[in-house]
PDB file of C-alpha atoms in Angstrom:
ATOM      1  CA  MET C   1      -3.676  20.898  -3.433  1.00  0.00           C
ATOM      2  CA  SER C   2      -4.736  20.564   0.166  1.00  0.00           C
ATOM      3  CA  SER C   3      -2.594  18.805   2.768  1.00  0.00           C
ATOM      4  CA  ASP C   4      -5.693  17.078   4.223  1.00  0.00           C
ATOM      5  CA  ARG C   5      -6.443  15.119   1.054  1.00  0.00           C
ATOM      6  CA  GLU C   6      -6.801  11.378   1.368  1.00  0.00           C
ATOM      7  CA  GLN C   7      -3.885   9.055   0.898  1.00  0.00           C
ATOM      8  CA  HIS C   8      -4.016   5.561  -0.597  1.00  0.00           C
ATOM      9  CA  VAL C   9      -2.435   2.611   1.086  1.00  0.00           C
ATOM     10  CA  VAL C  10      -1.201  -0.558  -0.565  1.00  0.00           C
ATOM     11  CA  ARG C  11      -0.771  -3.574   1.700  1.00  0.00           C
ATOM     12  CA  ILE C  12      -0.221  -7.299   1.367  1.00  0.00           C
ATOM     13  CA  THR C  13      -3.165  -9.271   2.736  1.00  0.00           C
ATOM     14  CA  ARG C  14      -1.620 -12.770   2.840  1.00  0.00           C
ATOM     15  CA  ASN C  15       1.629 -14.249   4.079  1.00  0.00           C
ATOM     16  CA  LEU C  16       4.095 -14.486   1.189  1.00  0.00           C
ATOM     17  CA  GLY C  17       6.579 -16.950   2.586  1.00  0.00           C
ATOM     18  CA  GLU C  18      10.206 -15.908   3.056  1.00  0.00           C
ATOM     19  CA  LYS C  19      11.347 -16.098  -0.608  1.00  0.00           C
ATOM     20  CA  SER C  20       8.370 -14.126  -1.904  1.00  0.00           C
ATOM     21  CA  ARG C  21       8.620 -11.605   0.922  1.00  0.00           C
ATOM     22  CA  ASP C  22      12.260 -10.928   0.056  1.00  0.00           C
ATOM     23  CA  GLU C  23      11.318 -10.399  -3.614  1.00  0.00           C
ATOM     24  CA  VAL C  24       8.514  -7.985  -2.686  1.00  0.00           C
ATOM     25  CA  VAL C  25      10.744  -6.035  -0.286  1.00  0.00           C
ATOM     26  CA  ALA C  26      13.488  -5.811  -2.965  1.00  0.00           C
ATOM     27  CA  PHE C  27      10.910  -4.522  -5.506  1.00  0.00           C
ATOM     28  CA  ILE C  28       9.601  -1.949  -3.001  1.00  0.00           C
ATOM     29  CA  ASN C  29      13.113  -0.729  -2.134  1.00  0.00           C
ATOM     30  CA  GLU C  30      13.987  -0.366  -5.794  1.00  0.00           C
ATOM     31  CA  LYS C  31      10.778   1.106  -7.241  1.00  0.00           C
ATOM     32  CA  LEU C  32       8.718   2.822  -4.501  1.00  0.00           C
ATOM     33  CA  ALA C  33      10.089   6.332  -5.054  1.00  0.00           C
ATOM     34  CA  GLU C  34       9.585   5.966  -8.809  1.00  0.00           C
ATOM     35  CA  TYR C  35       5.866   5.547  -8.205  1.00  0.00           C
ATOM     36  CA  LYS C  36       5.726   8.505  -5.768  1.00  0.00           C
ATOM     37  CA  GLY C  37       5.109   6.315  -2.715  1.00  0.00           C
ATOM     38  CA  THR C  38       6.492   6.109   0.812  1.00  0.00           C
ATOM     39  CA  ALA C  39       6.768   3.215   3.275  1.00  0.00           C
ATOM     40  CA  ASP C  40       5.003   3.422   6.634  1.00  0.00           C
ATOM     41  CA  GLY C  41       6.348   0.672   8.873  1.00  0.00           C
ATOM     42  CA  GLY C  42       5.248   2.151  12.202  1.00  0.00           C
ATOM     43  CA  ALA C  43       3.527   0.306  15.003  1.00  0.00           C
ATOM     44  CA  THR C  44       0.300   0.073  13.032  1.00  0.00           C
ATOM     45  CA  GLY C  45       2.072  -0.259   9.689  1.00  0.00           C
ATOM     46  CA  GLY C  46       2.292  -3.237   7.402  1.00  0.00           C
ATOM     47  CA  THR C  47       1.762  -6.940   7.763  1.00  0.00           C
ATOM     48  CA  HIS C  48       3.827 -10.031   7.062  1.00  0.00           C
ATOM     49  CA  GLY C  49       7.056  -8.100   7.384  1.00  0.00           C
ATOM     50  CA  ILE C  50       6.110  -5.638   4.663  1.00  0.00           C
ATOM     51  CA  PRO C  51       5.331  -1.980   5.450  1.00  0.00           C
ATOM     52  CA  LEU C  52       2.191  -0.123   4.380  1.00  0.00           C
ATOM     53  CA  LEU C  53       2.894   1.683   1.153  1.00  0.00           C
ATOM     54  CA  VAL C  54       1.377   5.136   1.048  1.00  0.00           C
ATOM     55  CA  PHE C  55       0.553   7.089  -2.117  1.00  0.00           C
ATOM     56  CA  ASN C  56      -1.070  10.522  -2.678  1.00  0.00           C
ATOM     57  CA  THR C  57      -3.224   9.368  -5.518  1.00  0.00           C
ATOM     58  CA  SER C  58      -5.380   6.356  -6.208  1.00  0.00           C
ATOM     59  CA  LYS C  59      -3.827   6.013  -9.654  1.00  0.00           C
ATOM     60  CA  ASP C  60      -0.267   5.822  -8.304  1.00  0.00           C
ATOM     61  CA  ALA C  61      -1.393   3.210  -5.687  1.00  0.00           C
ATOM     62  CA  HIS C  62      -3.157   1.009  -8.232  1.00  0.00           C
ATOM     63  CA  VAL C  63      -0.341   1.237 -10.791  1.00  0.00           C
ATOM     64  CA  PHE C  64       2.208   0.310  -8.105  1.00  0.00           C
ATOM     65  CA  ALA C  65       0.052  -2.608  -6.920  1.00  0.00           C
ATOM     66  CA  ASN C  66      -0.288  -3.934 -10.465  1.00  0.00           C
ATOM     67  CA  GLU C  67       3.425  -3.581 -11.136  1.00  0.00           C
ATOM     68  CA  LEU C  68       4.269  -5.235  -7.844  1.00  0.00           C
ATOM     69  CA  SER C  69       2.078  -8.192  -8.746  1.00  0.00           C
ATOM     70  CA  LYS C  70       3.595  -8.520 -12.236  1.00  0.00           C
ATOM     71  CA  ALA C  71       7.240  -8.164 -11.068  1.00  0.00           C
ATOM     72  CA  THR C  72       6.936 -10.642  -8.188  1.00  0.00           C
ATOM     73  CA  GLN C  73       4.218 -12.920  -9.631  1.00  0.00           C
ATOM     74  CA  TYR C  74       2.312 -12.439  -6.378  1.00  0.00           C
ATOM     75  CA  PRO C  75      -1.489 -12.655  -6.990  1.00  0.00           C
ATOM     76  CA  ARG C  76      -3.000  -9.189  -7.344  1.00  0.00           C
ATOM     77  CA  GLU C  77      -6.063 -10.246  -5.309  1.00  0.00           C
ATOM     78  CA  HIS C  78      -3.774 -10.424  -2.248  1.00  0.00           C
ATOM     79  CA  ILE C  79      -2.519  -6.854  -2.753  1.00  0.00           C
ATOM     80  CA  GLU C  80      -5.078  -4.409  -1.302  1.00  0.00           C
ATOM     81  CA  VAL C  81      -5.424  -0.708  -2.164  1.00  0.00           C
ATOM     82  CA  LYS C  82      -7.483   1.413   0.253  1.00  0.00           C
ATOM     83  CA  ALA C  83      -8.087   5.090   0.814  1.00  0.00           C
ATOM     84  CA  ARG C  84      -7.263   6.542   4.232  1.00  0.00           C
ATOM     85  CA  GLY C  85      -8.128   9.939   5.676  1.00  0.00           C
ATOM     86  CA  GLY C  86      -9.684  13.062   4.265  1.00  0.00           C
ATOM     87  CA  THR C  87     -12.932  11.701   2.741  1.00  0.00           C
ATOM     88  CA  ARG C  88     -16.240  10.156   3.822  1.00  0.00           C
ATOM     89  CA  GLU C  89     -15.318   6.913   2.101  1.00  0.00           C
ATOM     90  CA  SER C  90     -12.501   6.375   4.596  1.00  0.00           C
ATOM     91  CA  GLY C  91     -14.810   5.981   7.602  1.00  0.00           C
ATOM     92  CA  ARG C  92     -17.385   7.739   9.724  1.00  0.00           C
ATOM     93  CA  ARG C  93     -16.323  10.874  11.539  1.00  0.00           C
ATOM     94  CA  ASP C  94     -18.918  10.650  14.332  1.00  0.00           C
ATOM     95  CA  GLY C  95     -17.424   7.576  16.019  1.00  0.00           C
ATOM     96  CA  LYS C  96     -20.357   5.346  15.168  1.00  0.00           C
ATOM     97  CA  THR C  97     -19.869   2.084  13.271  1.00  0.00           C
TER      98      THR C  97
END
């Protein structure tokens, strides 16, 4: 496997409110490693107090997003999974938009 392969990012797209945010963060802390993910809370990381969750495969990212939604009863449509880096789908390489 190549080190330049794309990664898949899971992020929350809507404010959860404090109680829900605490539940989501607790789930992430408990289960993230089990789903082969890492948290990226850098300057451009996460939103609403929740870090970006980075996975090496689309399958792992989608499974984690679905489990996160079920465990916290947070609507799946507000949990986004996107590819980043390594492929044409992740954006243009020539700087044009």
